[in-house]
PDB file of C-alpha atoms in Angstrom:
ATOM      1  CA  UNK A 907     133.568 308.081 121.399  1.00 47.00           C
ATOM      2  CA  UNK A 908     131.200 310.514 119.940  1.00 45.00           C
ATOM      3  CA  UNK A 909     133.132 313.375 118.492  1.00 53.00           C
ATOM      4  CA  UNK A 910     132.777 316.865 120.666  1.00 44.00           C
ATOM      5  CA  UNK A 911     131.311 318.543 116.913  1.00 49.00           C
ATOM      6  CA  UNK A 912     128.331 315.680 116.823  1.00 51.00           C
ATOM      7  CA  UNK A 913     127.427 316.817 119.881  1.00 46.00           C
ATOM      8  CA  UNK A 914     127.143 320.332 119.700  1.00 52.00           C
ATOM      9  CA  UNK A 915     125.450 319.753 116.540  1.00 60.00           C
ATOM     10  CA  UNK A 916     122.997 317.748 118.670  1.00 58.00           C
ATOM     11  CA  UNK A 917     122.820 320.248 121.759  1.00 55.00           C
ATOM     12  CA  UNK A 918     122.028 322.879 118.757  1.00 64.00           C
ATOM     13  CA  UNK A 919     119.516 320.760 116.613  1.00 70.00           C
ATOM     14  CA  UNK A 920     117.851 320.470 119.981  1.00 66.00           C
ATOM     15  CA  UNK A 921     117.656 323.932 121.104  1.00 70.00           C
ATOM     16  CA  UNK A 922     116.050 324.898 117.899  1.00 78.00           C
ATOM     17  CA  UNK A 923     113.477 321.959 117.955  1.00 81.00           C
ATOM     18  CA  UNK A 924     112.154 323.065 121.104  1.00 82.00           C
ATOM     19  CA  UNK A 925     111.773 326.616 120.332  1.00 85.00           C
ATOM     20  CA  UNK A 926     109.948 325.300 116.739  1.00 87.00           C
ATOM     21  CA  UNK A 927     107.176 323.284 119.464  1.00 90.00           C
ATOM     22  CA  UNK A 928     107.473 326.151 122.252  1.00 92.00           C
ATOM     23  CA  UNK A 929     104.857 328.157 120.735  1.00 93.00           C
ATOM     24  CA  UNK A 930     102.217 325.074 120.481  1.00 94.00           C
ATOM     25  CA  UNK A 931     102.880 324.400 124.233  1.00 95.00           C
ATOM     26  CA  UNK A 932     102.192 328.245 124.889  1.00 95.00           C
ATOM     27  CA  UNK A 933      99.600 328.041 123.263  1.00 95.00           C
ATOM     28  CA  UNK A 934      98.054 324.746 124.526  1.00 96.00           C
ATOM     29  CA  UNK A 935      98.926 326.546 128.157  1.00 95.00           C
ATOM     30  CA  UNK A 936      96.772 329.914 127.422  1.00 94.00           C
ATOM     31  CA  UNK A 937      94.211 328.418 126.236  1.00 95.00           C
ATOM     32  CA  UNK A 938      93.541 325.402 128.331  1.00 94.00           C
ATOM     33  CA  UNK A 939      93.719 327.997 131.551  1.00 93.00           C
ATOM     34  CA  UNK A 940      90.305 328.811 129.756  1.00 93.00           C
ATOM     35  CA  UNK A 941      89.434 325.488 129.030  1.00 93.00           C
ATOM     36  CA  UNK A 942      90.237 323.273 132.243  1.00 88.00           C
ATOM     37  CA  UNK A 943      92.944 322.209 134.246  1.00 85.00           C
ATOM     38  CA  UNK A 944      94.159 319.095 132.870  1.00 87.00           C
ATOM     39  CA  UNK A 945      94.779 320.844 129.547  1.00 91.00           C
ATOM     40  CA  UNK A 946      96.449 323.260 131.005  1.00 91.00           C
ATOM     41  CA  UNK A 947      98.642 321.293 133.136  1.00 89.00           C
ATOM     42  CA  UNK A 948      99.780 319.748 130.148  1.00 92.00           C
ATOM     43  CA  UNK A 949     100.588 323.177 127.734  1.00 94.00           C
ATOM     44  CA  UNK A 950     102.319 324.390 131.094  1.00 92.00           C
ATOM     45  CA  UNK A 951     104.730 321.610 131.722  1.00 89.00           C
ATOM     46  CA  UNK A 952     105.085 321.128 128.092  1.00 93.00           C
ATOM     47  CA  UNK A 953     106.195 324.897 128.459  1.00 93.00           C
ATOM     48  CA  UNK A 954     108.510 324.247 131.245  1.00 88.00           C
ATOM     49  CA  UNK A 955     110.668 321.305 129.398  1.00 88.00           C
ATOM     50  CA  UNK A 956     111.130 322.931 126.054  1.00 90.00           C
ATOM     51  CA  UNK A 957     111.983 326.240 127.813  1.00 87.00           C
ATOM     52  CA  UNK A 958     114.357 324.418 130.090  1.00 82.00           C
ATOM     53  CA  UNK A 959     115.774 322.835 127.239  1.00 83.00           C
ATOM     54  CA  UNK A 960     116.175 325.362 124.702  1.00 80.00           C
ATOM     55  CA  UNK A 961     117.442 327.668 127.635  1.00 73.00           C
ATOM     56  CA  UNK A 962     120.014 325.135 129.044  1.00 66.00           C
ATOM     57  CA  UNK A 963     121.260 325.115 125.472  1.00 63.00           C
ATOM     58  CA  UNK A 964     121.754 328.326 124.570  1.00 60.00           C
ATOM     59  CA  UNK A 965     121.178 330.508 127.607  1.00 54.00           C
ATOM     60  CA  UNK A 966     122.405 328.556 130.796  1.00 52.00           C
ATOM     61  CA  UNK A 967     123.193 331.931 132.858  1.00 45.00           C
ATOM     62  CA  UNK A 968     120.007 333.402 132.670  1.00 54.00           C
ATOM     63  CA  UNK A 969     118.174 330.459 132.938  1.00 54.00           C
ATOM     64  CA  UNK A 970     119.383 329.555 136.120  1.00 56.00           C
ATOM     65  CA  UNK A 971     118.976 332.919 137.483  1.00 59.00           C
ATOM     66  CA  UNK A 972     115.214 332.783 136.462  1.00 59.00           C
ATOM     67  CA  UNK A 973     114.934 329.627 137.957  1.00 62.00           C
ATOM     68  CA  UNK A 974     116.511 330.278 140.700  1.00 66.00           C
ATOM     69  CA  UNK A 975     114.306 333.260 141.406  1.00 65.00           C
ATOM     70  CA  UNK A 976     111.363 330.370 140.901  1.00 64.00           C
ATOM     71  CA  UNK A 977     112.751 328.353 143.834  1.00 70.00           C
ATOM     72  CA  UNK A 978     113.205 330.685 145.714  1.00 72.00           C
ATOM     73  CA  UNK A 979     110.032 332.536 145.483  1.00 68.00           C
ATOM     74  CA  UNK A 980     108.451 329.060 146.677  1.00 69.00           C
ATOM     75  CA  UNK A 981     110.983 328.674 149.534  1.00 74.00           C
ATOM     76  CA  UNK A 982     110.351 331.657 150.502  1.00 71.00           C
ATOM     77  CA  UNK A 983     106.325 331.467 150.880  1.00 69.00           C
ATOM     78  CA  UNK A 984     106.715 328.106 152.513  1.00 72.00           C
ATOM     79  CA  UNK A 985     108.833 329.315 155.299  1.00 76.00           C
ATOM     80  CA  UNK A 986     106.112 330.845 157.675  1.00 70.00           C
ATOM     81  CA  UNK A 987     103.608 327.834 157.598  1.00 73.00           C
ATOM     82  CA  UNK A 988     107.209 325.435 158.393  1.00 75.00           C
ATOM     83  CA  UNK A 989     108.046 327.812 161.054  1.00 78.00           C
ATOM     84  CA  UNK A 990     104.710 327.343 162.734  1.00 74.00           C
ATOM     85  CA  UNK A 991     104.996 323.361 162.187  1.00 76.00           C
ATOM     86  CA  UNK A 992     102.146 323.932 159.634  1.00 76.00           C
ATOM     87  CA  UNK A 993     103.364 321.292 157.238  1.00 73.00           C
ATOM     88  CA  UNK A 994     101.447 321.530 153.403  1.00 68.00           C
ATOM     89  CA  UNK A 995      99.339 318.779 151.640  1.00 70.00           C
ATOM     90  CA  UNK A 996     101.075 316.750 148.971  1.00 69.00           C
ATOM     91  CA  UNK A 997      98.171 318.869 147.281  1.00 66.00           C
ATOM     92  CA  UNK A 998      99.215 321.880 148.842  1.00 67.00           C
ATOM     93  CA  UNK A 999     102.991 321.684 147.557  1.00 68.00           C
ATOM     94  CA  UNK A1000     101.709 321.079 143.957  1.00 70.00           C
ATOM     95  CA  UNK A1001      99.896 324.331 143.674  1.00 70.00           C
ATOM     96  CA  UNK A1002     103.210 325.873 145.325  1.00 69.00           C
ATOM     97  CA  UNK A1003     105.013 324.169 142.400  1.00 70.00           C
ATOM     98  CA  UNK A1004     102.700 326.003 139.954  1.00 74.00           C
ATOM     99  CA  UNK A1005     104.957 329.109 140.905  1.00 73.00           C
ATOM    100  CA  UNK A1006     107.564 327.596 139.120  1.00 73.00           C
ATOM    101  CA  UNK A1007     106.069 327.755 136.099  1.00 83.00           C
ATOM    102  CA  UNK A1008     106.295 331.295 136.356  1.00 80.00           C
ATOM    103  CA  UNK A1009     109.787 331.765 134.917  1.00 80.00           C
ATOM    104  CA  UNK A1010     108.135 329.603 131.973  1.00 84.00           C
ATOM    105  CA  UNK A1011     105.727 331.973 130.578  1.00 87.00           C
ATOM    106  CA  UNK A1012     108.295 334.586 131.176  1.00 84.00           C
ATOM    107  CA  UNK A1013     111.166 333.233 129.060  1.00 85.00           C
ATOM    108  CA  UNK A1014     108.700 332.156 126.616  1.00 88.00           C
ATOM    109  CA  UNK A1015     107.468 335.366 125.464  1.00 88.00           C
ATOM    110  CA  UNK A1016     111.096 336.967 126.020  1.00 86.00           C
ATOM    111  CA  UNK A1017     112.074 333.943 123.232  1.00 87.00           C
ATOM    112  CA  UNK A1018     109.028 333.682 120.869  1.00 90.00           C
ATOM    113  CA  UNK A1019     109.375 336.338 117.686  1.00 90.00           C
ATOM    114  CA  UNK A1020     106.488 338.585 117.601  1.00 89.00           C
ATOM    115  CA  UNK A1021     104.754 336.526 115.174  1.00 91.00           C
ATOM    116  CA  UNK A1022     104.454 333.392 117.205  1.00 92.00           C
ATOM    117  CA  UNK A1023     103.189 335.624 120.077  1.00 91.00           C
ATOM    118  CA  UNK A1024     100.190 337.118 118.257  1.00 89.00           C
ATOM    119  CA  UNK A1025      99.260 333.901 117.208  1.00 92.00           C
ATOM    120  CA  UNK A1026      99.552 332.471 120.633  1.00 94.00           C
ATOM    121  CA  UNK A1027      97.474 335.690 121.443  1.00 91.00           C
ATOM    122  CA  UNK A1028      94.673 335.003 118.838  1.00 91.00           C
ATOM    123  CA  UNK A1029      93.989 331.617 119.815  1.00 94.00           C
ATOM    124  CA  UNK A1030      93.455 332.386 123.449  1.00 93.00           C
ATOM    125  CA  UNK A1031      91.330 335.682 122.794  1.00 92.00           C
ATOM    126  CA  UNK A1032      89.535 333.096 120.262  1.00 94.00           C
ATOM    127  CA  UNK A1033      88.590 330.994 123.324  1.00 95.00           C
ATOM    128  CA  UNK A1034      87.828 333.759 125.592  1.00 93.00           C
ATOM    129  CA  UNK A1035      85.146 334.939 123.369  1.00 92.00           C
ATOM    130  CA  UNK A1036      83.840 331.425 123.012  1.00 94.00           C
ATOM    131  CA  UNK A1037      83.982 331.027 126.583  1.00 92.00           C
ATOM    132  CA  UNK A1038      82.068 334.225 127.356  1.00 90.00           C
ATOM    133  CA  UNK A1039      79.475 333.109 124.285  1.00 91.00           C
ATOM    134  CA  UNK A1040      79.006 329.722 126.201  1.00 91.00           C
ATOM    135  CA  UNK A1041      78.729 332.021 129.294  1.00 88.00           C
ATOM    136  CA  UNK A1042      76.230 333.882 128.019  1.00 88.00           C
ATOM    137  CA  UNK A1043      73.550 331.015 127.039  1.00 89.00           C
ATOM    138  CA  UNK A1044      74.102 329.521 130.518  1.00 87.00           C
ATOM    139  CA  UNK A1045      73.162 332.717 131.682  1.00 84.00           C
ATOM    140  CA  UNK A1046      69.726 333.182 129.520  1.00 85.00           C
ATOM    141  CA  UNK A1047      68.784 328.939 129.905  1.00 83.00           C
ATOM    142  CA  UNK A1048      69.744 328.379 126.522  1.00 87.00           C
ATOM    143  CA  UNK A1049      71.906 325.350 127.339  1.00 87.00           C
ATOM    144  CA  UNK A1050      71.595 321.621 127.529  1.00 89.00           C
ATOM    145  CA  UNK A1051      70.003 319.563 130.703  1.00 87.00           C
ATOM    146  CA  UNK A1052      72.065 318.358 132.893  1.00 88.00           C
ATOM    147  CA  UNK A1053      71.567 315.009 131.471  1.00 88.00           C
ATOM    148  CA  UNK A1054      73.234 315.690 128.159  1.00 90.00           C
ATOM    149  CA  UNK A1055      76.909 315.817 130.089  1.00 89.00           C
ATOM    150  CA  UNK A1056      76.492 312.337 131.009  1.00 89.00           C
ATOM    151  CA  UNK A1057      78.606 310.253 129.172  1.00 89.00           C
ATOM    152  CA  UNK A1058      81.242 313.186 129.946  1.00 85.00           C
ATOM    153  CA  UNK A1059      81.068 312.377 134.113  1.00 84.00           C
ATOM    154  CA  UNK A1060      84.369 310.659 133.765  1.00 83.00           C
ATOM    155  CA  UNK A1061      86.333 314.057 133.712  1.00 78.00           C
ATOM    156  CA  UNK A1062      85.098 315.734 136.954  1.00 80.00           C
ATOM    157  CA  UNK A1063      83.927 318.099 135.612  1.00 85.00           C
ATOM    158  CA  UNK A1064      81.617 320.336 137.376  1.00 85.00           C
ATOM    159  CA  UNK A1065      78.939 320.178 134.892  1.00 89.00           C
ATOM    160  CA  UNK A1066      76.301 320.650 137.618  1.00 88.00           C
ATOM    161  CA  UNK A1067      77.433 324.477 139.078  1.00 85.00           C
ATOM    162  CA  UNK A1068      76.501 326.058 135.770  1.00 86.00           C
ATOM    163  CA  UNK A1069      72.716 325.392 136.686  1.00 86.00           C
ATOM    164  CA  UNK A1070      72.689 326.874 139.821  1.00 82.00           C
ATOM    165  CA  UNK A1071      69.988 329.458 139.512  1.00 80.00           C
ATOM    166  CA  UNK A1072      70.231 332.947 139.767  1.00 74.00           C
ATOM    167  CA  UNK A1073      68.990 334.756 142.285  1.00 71.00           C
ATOM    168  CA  UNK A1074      65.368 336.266 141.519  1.00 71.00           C
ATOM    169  CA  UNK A1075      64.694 334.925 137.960  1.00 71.00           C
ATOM    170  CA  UNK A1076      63.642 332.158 136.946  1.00 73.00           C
ATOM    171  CA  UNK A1077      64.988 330.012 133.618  1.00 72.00           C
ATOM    172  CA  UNK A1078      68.513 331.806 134.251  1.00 77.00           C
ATOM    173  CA  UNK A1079      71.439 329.790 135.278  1.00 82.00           C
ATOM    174  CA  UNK A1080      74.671 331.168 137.261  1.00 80.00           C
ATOM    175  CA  UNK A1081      76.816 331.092 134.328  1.00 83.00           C
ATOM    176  CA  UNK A1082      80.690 329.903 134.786  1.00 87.00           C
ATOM    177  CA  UNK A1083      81.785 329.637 130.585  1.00 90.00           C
ATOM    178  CA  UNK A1084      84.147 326.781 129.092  1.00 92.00           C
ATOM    179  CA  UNK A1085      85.246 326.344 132.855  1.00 91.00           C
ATOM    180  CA  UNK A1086      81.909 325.648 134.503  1.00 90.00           C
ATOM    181  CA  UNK A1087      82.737 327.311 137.166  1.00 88.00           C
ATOM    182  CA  UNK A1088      81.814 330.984 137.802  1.00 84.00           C
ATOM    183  CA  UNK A1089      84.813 331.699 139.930  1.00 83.00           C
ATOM    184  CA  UNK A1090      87.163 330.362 138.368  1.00 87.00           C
ATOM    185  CA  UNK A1091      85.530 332.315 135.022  1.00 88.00           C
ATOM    186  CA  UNK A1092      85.603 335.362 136.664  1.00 86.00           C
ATOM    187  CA  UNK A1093      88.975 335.273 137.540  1.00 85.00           C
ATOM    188  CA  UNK A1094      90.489 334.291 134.695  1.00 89.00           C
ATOM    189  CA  UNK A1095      88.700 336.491 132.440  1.00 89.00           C
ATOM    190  CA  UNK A1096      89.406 339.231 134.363  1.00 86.00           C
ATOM    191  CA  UNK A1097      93.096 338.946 133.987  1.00 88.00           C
ATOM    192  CA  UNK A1098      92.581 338.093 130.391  1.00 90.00           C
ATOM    193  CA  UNK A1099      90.117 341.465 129.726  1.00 91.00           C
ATOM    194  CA  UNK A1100      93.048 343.244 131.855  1.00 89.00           C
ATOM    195  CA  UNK A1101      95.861 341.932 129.338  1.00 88.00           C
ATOM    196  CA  UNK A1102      93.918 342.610 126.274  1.00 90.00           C
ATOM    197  CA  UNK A1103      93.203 346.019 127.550  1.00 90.00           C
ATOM    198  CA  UNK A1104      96.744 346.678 128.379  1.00 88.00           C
ATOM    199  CA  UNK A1105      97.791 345.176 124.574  1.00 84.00           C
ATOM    200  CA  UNK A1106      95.117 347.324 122.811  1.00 85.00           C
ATOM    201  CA  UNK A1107      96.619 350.499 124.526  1.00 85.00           C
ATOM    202  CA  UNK A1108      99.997 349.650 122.595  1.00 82.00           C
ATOM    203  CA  UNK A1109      97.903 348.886 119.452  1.00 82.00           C
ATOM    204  CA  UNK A1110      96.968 351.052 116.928  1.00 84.00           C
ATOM    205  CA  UNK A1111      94.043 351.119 114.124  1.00 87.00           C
ATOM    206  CA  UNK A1112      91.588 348.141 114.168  1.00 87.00           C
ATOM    207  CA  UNK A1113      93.768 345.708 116.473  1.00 85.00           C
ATOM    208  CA  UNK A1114      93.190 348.938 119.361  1.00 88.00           C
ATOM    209  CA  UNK A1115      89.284 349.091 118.419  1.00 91.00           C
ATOM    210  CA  UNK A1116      89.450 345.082 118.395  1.00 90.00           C
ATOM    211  CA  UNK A1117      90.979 344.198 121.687  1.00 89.00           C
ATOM    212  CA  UNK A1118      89.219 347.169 123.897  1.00 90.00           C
ATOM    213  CA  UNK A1119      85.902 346.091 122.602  1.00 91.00           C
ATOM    214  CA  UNK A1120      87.045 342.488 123.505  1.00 91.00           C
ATOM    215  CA  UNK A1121      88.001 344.028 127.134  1.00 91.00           C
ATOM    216  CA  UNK A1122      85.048 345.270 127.716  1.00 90.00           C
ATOM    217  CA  UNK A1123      82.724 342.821 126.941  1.00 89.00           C
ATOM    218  CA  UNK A1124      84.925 340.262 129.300  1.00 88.00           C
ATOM    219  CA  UNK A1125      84.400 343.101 132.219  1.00 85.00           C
ATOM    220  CA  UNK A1126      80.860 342.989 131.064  1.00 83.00           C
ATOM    221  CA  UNK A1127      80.690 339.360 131.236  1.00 81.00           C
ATOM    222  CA  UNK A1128      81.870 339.016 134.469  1.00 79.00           C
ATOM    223  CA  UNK A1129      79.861 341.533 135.878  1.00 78.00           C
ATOM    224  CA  UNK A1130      76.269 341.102 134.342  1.00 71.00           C
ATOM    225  CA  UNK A1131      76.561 337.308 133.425  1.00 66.00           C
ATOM    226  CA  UNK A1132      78.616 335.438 135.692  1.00 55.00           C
ATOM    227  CA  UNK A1133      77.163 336.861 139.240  1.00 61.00           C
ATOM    228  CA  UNK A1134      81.055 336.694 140.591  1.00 55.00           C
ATOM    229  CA  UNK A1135      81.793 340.345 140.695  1.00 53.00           C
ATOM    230  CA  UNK A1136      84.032 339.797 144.109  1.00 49.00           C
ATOM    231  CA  UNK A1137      85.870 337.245 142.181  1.00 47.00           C
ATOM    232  CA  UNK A1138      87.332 339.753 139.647  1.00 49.00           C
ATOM    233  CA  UNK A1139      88.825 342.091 142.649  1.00 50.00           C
ATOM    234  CA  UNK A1140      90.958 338.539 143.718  1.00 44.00           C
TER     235      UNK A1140
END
C-alpha cells in the first residue's frame, strides 16, 4: 500500500504543477477568443482541468460552491425551453456548457499572483492591437486576394466575409480582424476596450495613458472600421 504521506505529497506536487501551467492556459484562452475558436476551446478547457485540479486539492469547499453556481446557472436557463418541450441541439447544449467555464476564469484570476495576471494581460492586449492592425488593412484593401488563403480552407475559416465590400466605396473591405468576422470582432473587442478601460482607471502613470489610448482606439475600431456598430451594444 502506498503510504498516506506519498500521497499527499502527490495531491500537493500536483496542485502546484497546475497552478505553474494555469497561467499558459489563461493565457492561450484570452488570446485565442481573439484569434478563433478552436484555440480558444483549447486555453478554456485547459483552464477548466488545472483549475479543477489545483482547486480540488487545496480548495475543495469553494470550488464546489463555484461550480455548483456553474451548474446551476445552466439548469437554470435550460428550464423554460424543457418546460415548453423545446428540447436543445447537441450544438445547442455545448454553447450552454460554455457557461461553465465561467467559474474558470473566475478562480483563475482569484489564484494567479499579480504578476502572472499582467502578463496574461499583455499578451491579449498584444493581440488585440494586432487584431485591430489586421482590421484596419482589410478595411483600406490593403490585404491579400482571396486566393492567397487557399491552402488554409481546411480550417473553416471564414476567409471570404472580410471582402465583403463596404457600402459606398469602392477598394474597401468590411473588415472583421484576426477573427474574420466583423461581428464576432466587434463584440469581442468591445468587451476587451471595456476591460482595458476599466484597468487603466485603476492604473496610474504611463500604464493609465497606455491602456485608455488602447480603449479608445478598439471603440474606434469598431465603430469606423468594422461597420458593426450594433454589434458592440450586444
Amino acid at each position: 500500500m502506498v503510504p498516506l504521506i506519498d500521497l499527499e505529497t502527490r495531491s500537493n506536487a500536483a496542485a502546484s504543477g497546475a497552478l505553474r501551467r494555469l497561467p499558459l492556459a489563461f493565457g492561450i484562452w484570452v488570446c485565442g477568443i481573439q484569434i478563433g475558436e478552436p484555440v480558444a476551446a483549447v486555453g478554456a478547457w485547459l483552464t477548466l482541468l488545472l483549475v479543477a485540479i489545483h482547486g480540488f486539492q487545496r480548495a475543495r469547499l469553494s470550488c464546489w460552491r463555484v461550480y455548483g453556481f456553474g451548474v446551476l446557472f445552466v439548469a437554470w436557463s435550460l428550464a423554460a425551453p424543457l418546460a415548453a418541450m423545446r428540447f436543445p441541439t447537441a450544438f445547442g447544449l455545448a454553447r450552454w456548457a460554455d457557461f461553465l467555464l465561467i467559474p474558470a476564469a473566475a478562480a483563475a484570476v482569484q489564484w494567479l499572483p499579480r504578476r502572472s495576471l499582467e502578463r496574461v494581460a499583455v499578451a491579449g492586449c498584444a493581440v488585440f492591437f494586432v487584431s485591430m492592425v489586421v482590421a484596419f488593412c482589410q478595411h483600406i484593401g490593403a490585404w491579400p486576394s482571396l486566393s492567397a488563403f487557399e491552402p488554409l480552407h481546411w480550417l473553416r475559416i471564414g476567409f471570404a466575409r472580410v471582402y465583403e465590400a463596404s457600402p459606398g466605396e469602392s477598394g474597401r473591405y468590411m473588415a472583421g480582424g484576426l477573427l474574420f468576422h466583423r461581428l464576432k470582432f466587434a463584440n469581442v473587442g468591445a468587451v476587451v476596450s471595456l476591460l482595458v478601460f476599466a484597468s487603466g482607471l485603476s492604473s496610474t502613470g504611463w500604464r493609465r495613458a497606455l491602456a485608455v489610448a488602447l480603449a479608445v482606439a478598439g471603440i474606434a475600431a469598431i465603430a469606423a472600421l468594422a461597420y458593426a456598430r450594433a454589434a458592440s451594444v450586444a
